[in-house]
Amino acid sequence: MPRRQRTNPPVLKRFGQHFLHDAATLQGIADAVAPIAGETVIEIGPGRGALTELLARRSERLVAVEIDRELSMKLEERYADDAHVLIVEGDVLDADLALLAEGPFVVAGNVPYYITTPILFHVLQPPYPRHAVFLVQQEVADRIASPPGSRTYGALSVNVQAIADAEIVRRVPPSAFRPPPKVDSAVIRITPKRAGLITAEEVRPFRSFVQAAFGMRRKQLLNVIRAVRAVSAADAVSVLEREGIDPSARPETITPAQFASLMRATSDRAT
């Protein structure tokens, strides 16, 4: 395999990167990744390579995907003599992670805050990693891990939790970065379920259904189902009662499992 691969990156720009330098946080991320024998670690956005160094020591094989050409070239030079480290220059959203991994894998990375959700959804598609450990904006981590009924529970919570379990590993202050961001951050570990609530074929329609429902989060579920599925009030009430859901409930109180059931129960009623 070539020492360096490209994934046809677009014209690159500097995106206001914040580089993690705090040793305790870096070690905490590496500990949370914890690769096992036979696994490849895929690192997203290695930047200057502070986390890369720790992951390279602990992994049998490491693939680091970096969109910044200058940083990518520096990493390539740094690991030129390490046969188990592969630097890939390009956008991770254009990369086939399973193809890069060549087998079982885990994912890690300091994810750019402006593109966190697309990266999460890109990673959470079959074949899944054993787990993914991300450093993200604290607000996003809270939303991902929020339970139904909480203030931060929303479409992102449901879409992730339908597929995976989410655990906030540690909080990270702005001082852990250079330059420091204006917001707090958190390390979150996302572990795909052995048996998710939705199938691979249902992922896209499920996300669309959930997103539409939370677009009307202040409305009662009866009206949400009527609007999203274009069904009669009688049909909507019938479905909700059969699923054991109060028609006056609101989307933020509905569990991921209930959303999955509602999607299936109403799919054949949509016009």
CSV table of C-alpha atoms in Angstrom, one decimal:
chain,number,residue,atom,x,y,z
A,1,MET,CA,0.0,0.0,0.0
A,2,PRO,CA,1.3,3.5,-0.8
A,3,ARG,CA,2.7,5.4,2.2
A,4,ARG,CA,0.3,8.2,1.4
A,5,GLN,CA,-3.2,8.2,-0.1
A,6,ARG,CA,-5.5,11.0,-1.3
A,7,THR,CA,-9.2,11.2,-1.3
A,8,ASN,CA,-9.6,13.9,-3.9
A,9,PRO,CA,-9.7,16.8,-1.4
A,10,PRO,CA,-11.3,20.1,-2.4
A,11,VAL,CA,-9.4,23.4,-2.3
A,12,LEU,CA,-8.2,23.5,1.2
A,13,LYS,CA,-8.5,26.5,3.6
A,14,ARG,CA,-7.6,27.0,7.3
A,15,PHE,CA,-10.7,26.5,9.3
A,16,GLY,CA,-9.7,28.1,12.6
A,17,GLN,CA,-8.3,25.0,14.1
A,18,HIS,CA,-7.9,24.6,17.8
A,19,PHE,CA,-5.1,22.2,18.7
A,20,LEU,CA,-5.4,20.1,21.9
A,21,HIS,CA,-2.2,20.3,24.0
A,22,ASP,CA,-3.3,19.2,27.5
A,23,ALA,CA,-1.4,16.0,28.3
A,24,ALA,CA,-4.1,14.7,30.7
A,25,THR,CA,-6.9,15.1,28.1
A,26,LEU,CA,-4.8,13.6,25.4
A,27,GLN,CA,-4.0,10.6,27.6
A,28,GLY,CA,-7.7,10.3,28.5
A,29,ILE,CA,-8.8,10.1,24.9
A,30,ALA,CA,-6.1,7.5,24.1
A,31,ASP,CA,-7.3,5.5,27.1
A,32,ALA,CA,-10.9,5.7,26.0
A,33,VAL,CA,-10.0,4.6,22.5
A,34,ALA,CA,-8.2,1.5,23.9
A,35,PRO,CA,-7.6,-0.4,20.6
A,36,ILE,CA,-7.4,-4.2,20.9
A,37,ALA,CA,-5.4,-6.8,18.9
A,38,GLY,CA,-6.3,-6.8,15.2
A,39,GLU,CA,-8.0,-3.4,15.2
A,40,THR,CA,-7.1,-0.4,13.1
A,41,VAL,CA,-7.5,3.0,14.7
A,42,ILE,CA,-8.8,5.7,12.3
A,43,GLU,CA,-8.0,9.2,13.6
A,44,ILE,CA,-10.0,12.1,12.2
A,45,GLY,CA,-8.3,15.4,12.1
A,46,PRO,CA,-4.9,14.6,13.6
A,47,GLY,CA,-3.8,18.2,13.2
A,48,ARG,CA,-0.2,18.6,14.6
A,49,GLY,CA,-0.2,15.0,15.8
A,50,ALA,CA,-0.4,15.3,19.6
A,51,LEU,CA,-3.0,12.5,19.9
A,52,THR,CA,-1.5,10.7,16.9
A,53,GLU,CA,1.7,10.1,18.8
A,54,LEU,CA,-0.2,8.3,21.7
A,55,LEU,CA,-2.4,6.3,19.3
A,56,ALA,CA,0.6,5.2,17.2
A,57,ARG,CA,2.2,3.7,20.4
A,58,ARG,CA,-1.0,1.8,21.3
A,59,SER,CA,-2.2,0.5,17.9
A,60,GLU,CA,-1.2,-2.2,15.6
A,61,ARG,CA,-2.3,0.0,12.7
A,62,LEU,CA,-3.2,3.7,12.6
A,63,VAL,CA,-4.8,5.6,9.7
A,64,ALA,CA,-4.9,9.4,10.2
A,65,VAL,CA,-7.2,11.4,7.9
A,66,GLU,CA,-6.2,15.1,7.7
A,67,ILE,CA,-7.8,17.6,5.3
A,68,ASP,CA,-5.1,20.3,5.8
A,69,ARG,CA,-2.4,19.6,3.2
A,70,GLU,CA,0.4,21.2,5.1
A,71,LEU,CA,-0.3,19.4,8.3
A,72,SER,CA,-0.8,16.1,6.3
A,73,MET,CA,2.7,16.5,4.7
A,74,LYS,CA,4.3,17.2,8.1
A,75,LEU,CA,2.7,14.1,9.6
A,76,GLU,CA,3.8,12.0,6.6
A,77,GLU,CA,7.4,13.2,7.1
A,78,ARG,CA,7.2,12.5,10.9
A,79,TYR,CA,5.9,8.9,10.4
A,80,ALA,CA,7.9,8.0,7.2
A,81,ASP,CA,9.7,5.2,9.0
A,82,ASP,CA,6.6,3.8,10.8
A,83,ALA,CA,5.1,1.1,8.6
A,84,HIS,CA,2.0,0.8,10.8
A,85,VAL,CA,1.0,4.5,10.3
A,86,LEU,CA,-0.8,5.6,7.2
A,87,ILE,CA,-1.5,9.3,6.5
A,88,VAL,CA,-4.5,10.1,4.3
A,89,GLU,CA,-4.8,13.6,3.0
A,90,GLY,CA,-8.5,14.5,2.3
A,91,ASP,CA,-11.9,15.1,3.7
A,92,VAL,CA,-13.1,12.2,6.0
A,93,LEU,CA,-16.6,12.7,4.6
A,94,ASP,CA,-15.3,11.5,1.2
A,95,ALA,CA,-13.4,8.5,2.8
A,96,ASP,CA,-14.7,4.9,3.0
A,97,LEU,CA,-13.7,4.2,6.6
A,98,ALA,CA,-14.2,0.4,6.3
A,99,LEU,CA,-11.9,0.3,3.2
A,100,LEU,CA,-9.2,2.3,5.0
A,101,ALA,CA,-9.5,0.1,8.1
A,102,GLU,CA,-9.1,-3.2,6.2
A,103,GLY,CA,-10.8,-5.0,9.1
A,104,PRO,CA,-12.1,-4.3,12.6
A,105,PHE,CA,-11.6,-0.7,13.6
A,106,VAL,CA,-12.2,2.1,16.2
A,107,VAL,CA,-12.4,5.8,15.5
A,108,ALA,CA,-11.0,8.8,17.3
A,109,GLY,CA,-10.6,12.5,16.7
A,110,ASN,CA,-10.8,16.1,17.7
A,111,VAL,CA,-13.8,16.8,15.4
A,112,PRO,CA,-14.2,20.3,13.9
A,113,TYR,CA,-17.2,21.8,15.7
A,114,TYR,CA,-18.8,23.2,12.6
A,115,ILE,CA,-19.1,19.8,11.0
A,116,THR,CA,-19.6,17.5,14.0
A,117,THR,CA,-23.0,16.1,13.0
A,118,PRO,CA,-22.1,15.1,9.4
A,119,ILE,CA,-19.0,13.3,10.7
A,120,LEU,CA,-21.0,11.5,13.4
A,121,PHE,CA,-23.5,10.3,10.8
A,122,HIS,CA,-20.7,9.3,8.4
A,123,VAL,CA,-19.1,7.2,11.1
A,124,LEU,CA,-22.4,5.7,12.3
A,125,GLN,CA,-23.1,3.7,9.2
A,126,PRO,CA,-22.4,0.0,8.5
A,127,PRO,CA,-20.0,-1.5,8.9
A,128,TYR,CA,-19.7,0.1,12.3
A,129,PRO,CA,-16.6,0.7,14.3
A,130,ARG,CA,-16.4,-1.0,17.7
A,131,HIS,CA,-16.7,2.5,19.1
A,132,ALA,CA,-15.8,6.1,18.3
A,133,VAL,CA,-14.2,8.5,20.7
A,134,PHE,CA,-14.6,12.2,19.8
A,135,LEU,CA,-13.7,15.5,21.3
A,136,VAL,CA,-16.6,17.8,20.6
A,137,GLN,CA,-18.3,20.9,21.8
A,138,GLN,CA,-19.7,20.2,25.3
A,139,GLU,CA,-23.2,21.3,24.2
A,140,VAL,CA,-23.1,18.8,21.4
A,141,ALA,CA,-21.9,16.0,23.7
A,142,ASP,CA,-24.8,16.8,26.1
A,143,ARG,CA,-27.3,16.7,23.3
A,144,ILE,CA,-26.0,13.3,22.1
A,145,ALA,CA,-26.2,11.7,25.5
A,146,SER,CA,-29.4,13.4,26.7
A,147,PRO,CA,-32.3,11.2,27.9
A,148,PRO,CA,-35.9,11.8,26.8
A,149,GLY,CA,-37.6,14.7,28.5
A,150,SER,CA,-34.5,16.6,29.2
A,151,ARG,CA,-33.9,20.2,28.0
A,152,THR,CA,-31.2,19.2,25.5
A,153,TYR,CA,-32.9,16.0,24.1
A,154,GLY,CA,-33.6,16.4,20.4
A,155,ALA,CA,-33.1,15.0,16.9
A,156,LEU,CA,-29.4,14.4,17.4
A,157,SER,CA,-30.0,12.5,20.6
A,158,VAL,CA,-32.6,10.2,19.0
A,159,ASN,CA,-30.6,9.6,15.8
A,160,VAL,CA,-27.4,8.6,17.7
A,161,GLN,CA,-29.1,6.6,20.4
A,162,ALA,CA,-31.2,4.6,18.0
A,163,ILE,CA,-27.9,3.1,16.8
A,164,ALA,CA,-25.4,3.5,19.6
A,165,ASP,CA,-24.9,4.0,23.3
A,166,ALA,CA,-23.2,7.4,24.2
A,167,GLU,CA,-21.1,8.2,27.3
A,168,ILE,CA,-19.4,11.5,28.2
A,169,VAL,CA,-16.0,10.5,29.4
A,170,ARG,CA,-14.6,13.9,30.5
A,171,ARG,CA,-15.2,17.6,30.3
A,172,VAL,CA,-12.4,19.7,28.7
A,173,PRO,CA,-11.9,23.4,29.4
A,174,PRO,CA,-10.9,26.0,26.7
A,175,SER,CA,-7.4,26.2,28.3
A,176,ALA,CA,-6.6,22.7,27.0
A,177,PHE,CA,-6.4,24.1,23.4
A,178,ARG,CA,-4.2,26.5,21.5
A,179,PRO,CA,-5.7,28.9,20.7
A,180,PRO,CA,-8.5,28.4,23.3
A,181,PRO,CA,-12.0,28.1,21.8
A,182,LYS,CA,-14.8,30.2,23.2
A,183,VAL,CA,-16.8,27.2,24.4
A,184,ASP,CA,-16.2,24.2,26.7
A,185,SER,CA,-15.6,20.8,25.1
A,186,ALA,CA,-16.1,17.2,26.1
A,187,VAL,CA,-14.8,13.7,25.2
A,188,ILE,CA,-17.7,11.4,24.3
A,189,ARG,CA,-17.5,7.6,23.5
A,190,ILE,CA,-20.1,6.3,21.1
A,191,THR,CA,-20.5,2.5,21.0
A,192,PRO,CA,-22.8,1.0,18.3
A,193,LYS,CA,-25.4,-1.4,19.8
A,194,ARG,CA,-25.2,-5.1,19.0
A,195,ALA,CA,-28.8,-4.8,17.8
A,196,GLY,CA,-29.8,-1.3,16.9
A,197,LEU,CA,-33.3,0.0,16.9
A,198,ILE,CA,-33.3,0.5,13.2
A,199,THR,CA,-31.8,-1.4,10.2
A,200,ALA,CA,-29.2,0.0,7.8
A,201,GLU,CA,-31.9,0.5,5.2
A,202,GLU,CA,-34.0,2.5,7.7
A,203,VAL,CA,-31.3,5.0,8.7
A,204,ARG,CA,-32.1,7.6,6.2
A,205,PRO,CA,-35.9,7.6,6.5
A,206,PHE,CA,-35.6,7.4,10.3
A,207,ARG,CA,-33.4,10.5,10.3
A,208,SER,CA,-35.8,12.4,8.1
A,209,PHE,CA,-38.8,11.3,10.2
A,210,VAL,CA,-37.1,12.4,13.5
A,211,GLN,CA,-35.8,15.7,12.1
A,212,ALA,CA,-39.3,16.5,10.8
A,213,ALA,CA,-40.9,15.7,14.2
A,214,PHE,CA,-38.4,17.9,16.1
A,215,GLY,CA,-39.0,20.7,13.6
A,216,MET,CA,-42.4,20.8,15.3
A,217,ARG,CA,-41.3,20.0,18.9
A,218,ARG,CA,-43.8,22.4,20.5
A,219,LYS,CA,-46.8,20.6,18.8
A,220,GLN,CA,-48.6,17.6,20.2
A,221,LEU,CA,-47.6,14.3,18.7
A,222,LEU,CA,-51.0,13.9,17.2
A,223,ASN,CA,-50.5,17.0,15.0
A,224,VAL,CA,-46.9,16.1,14.3
A,225,ILE,CA,-47.9,12.7,12.9
A,226,ARG,CA,-50.7,14.2,10.9
A,227,ALA,CA,-48.3,16.8,9.3
A,228,VAL,CA,-45.3,14.6,8.8
A,229,ARG,CA,-47.2,11.6,7.4
A,230,ALA,CA,-50.1,13.5,5.9
A,231,VAL,CA,-52.7,11.2,7.5
A,232,SER,CA,-56.1,11.8,9.0
A,233,ALA,CA,-56.5,12.6,12.7
A,234,ALA,CA,-58.3,9.3,13.2
A,235,ASP,CA,-55.4,7.4,11.6
A,236,ALA,CA,-52.9,9.3,13.7
A,237,VAL,CA,-54.8,8.6,16.9
A,238,SER,CA,-55.2,4.9,16.0
A,239,VAL,CA,-51.4,4.5,15.5
A,240,LEU,CA,-50.5,6.4,18.7
A,241,GLU,CA,-52.9,4.5,20.9
A,242,ARG,CA,-51.7,1.2,19.4
A,243,GLU,CA,-48.2,2.1,20.3
A,244,GLY,CA,-49.2,3.2,23.8
A,245,ILE,CA,-48.3,6.8,23.2
A,246,ASP,CA,-50.4,9.7,24.5
A,247,PRO,CA,-51.5,11.7,21.5
A,248,SER,CA,-50.9,14.9,23.5
A,249,ALA,CA,-47.3,14.0,24.1
A,250,ARG,CA,-44.6,16.1,22.5
A,251,PRO,CA,-41.6,14.9,20.5
A,252,GLU,CA,-39.0,15.6,23.3
A,253,THR,CA,-40.7,13.0,25.5
A,254,ILE,CA,-40.6,10.1,23.0
A,255,THR,CA,-37.8,7.5,23.3
A,256,PRO,CA,-35.7,6.4,20.3
A,257,ALA,CA,-37.5,3.0,20.4
A,258,GLN,CA,-40.9,4.7,20.2
A,259,PHE,CA,-39.7,6.9,17.3
A,260,ALA,CA,-38.6,3.7,15.5
A,261,SER,CA,-42.0,2.1,16.1
A,262,LEU,CA,-43.9,5.2,15.0
A,263,MET,CA,-41.9,5.4,11.8
A,264,ARG,CA,-42.7,1.9,10.8
A,265,ALA,CA,-46.3,2.1,11.9
A,266,THR,CA,-47.0,5.2,9.9
A,267,SER,CA,-44.9,4.5,6.8
A,268,ASP,CA,-47.6,2.6,5.0
A,269,ARG,CA,-50.2,5.3,5.9
A,270,ALA,CA,-48.3,8.2,4.4
A,271,THR,CA,-49.7,9.6,1.1
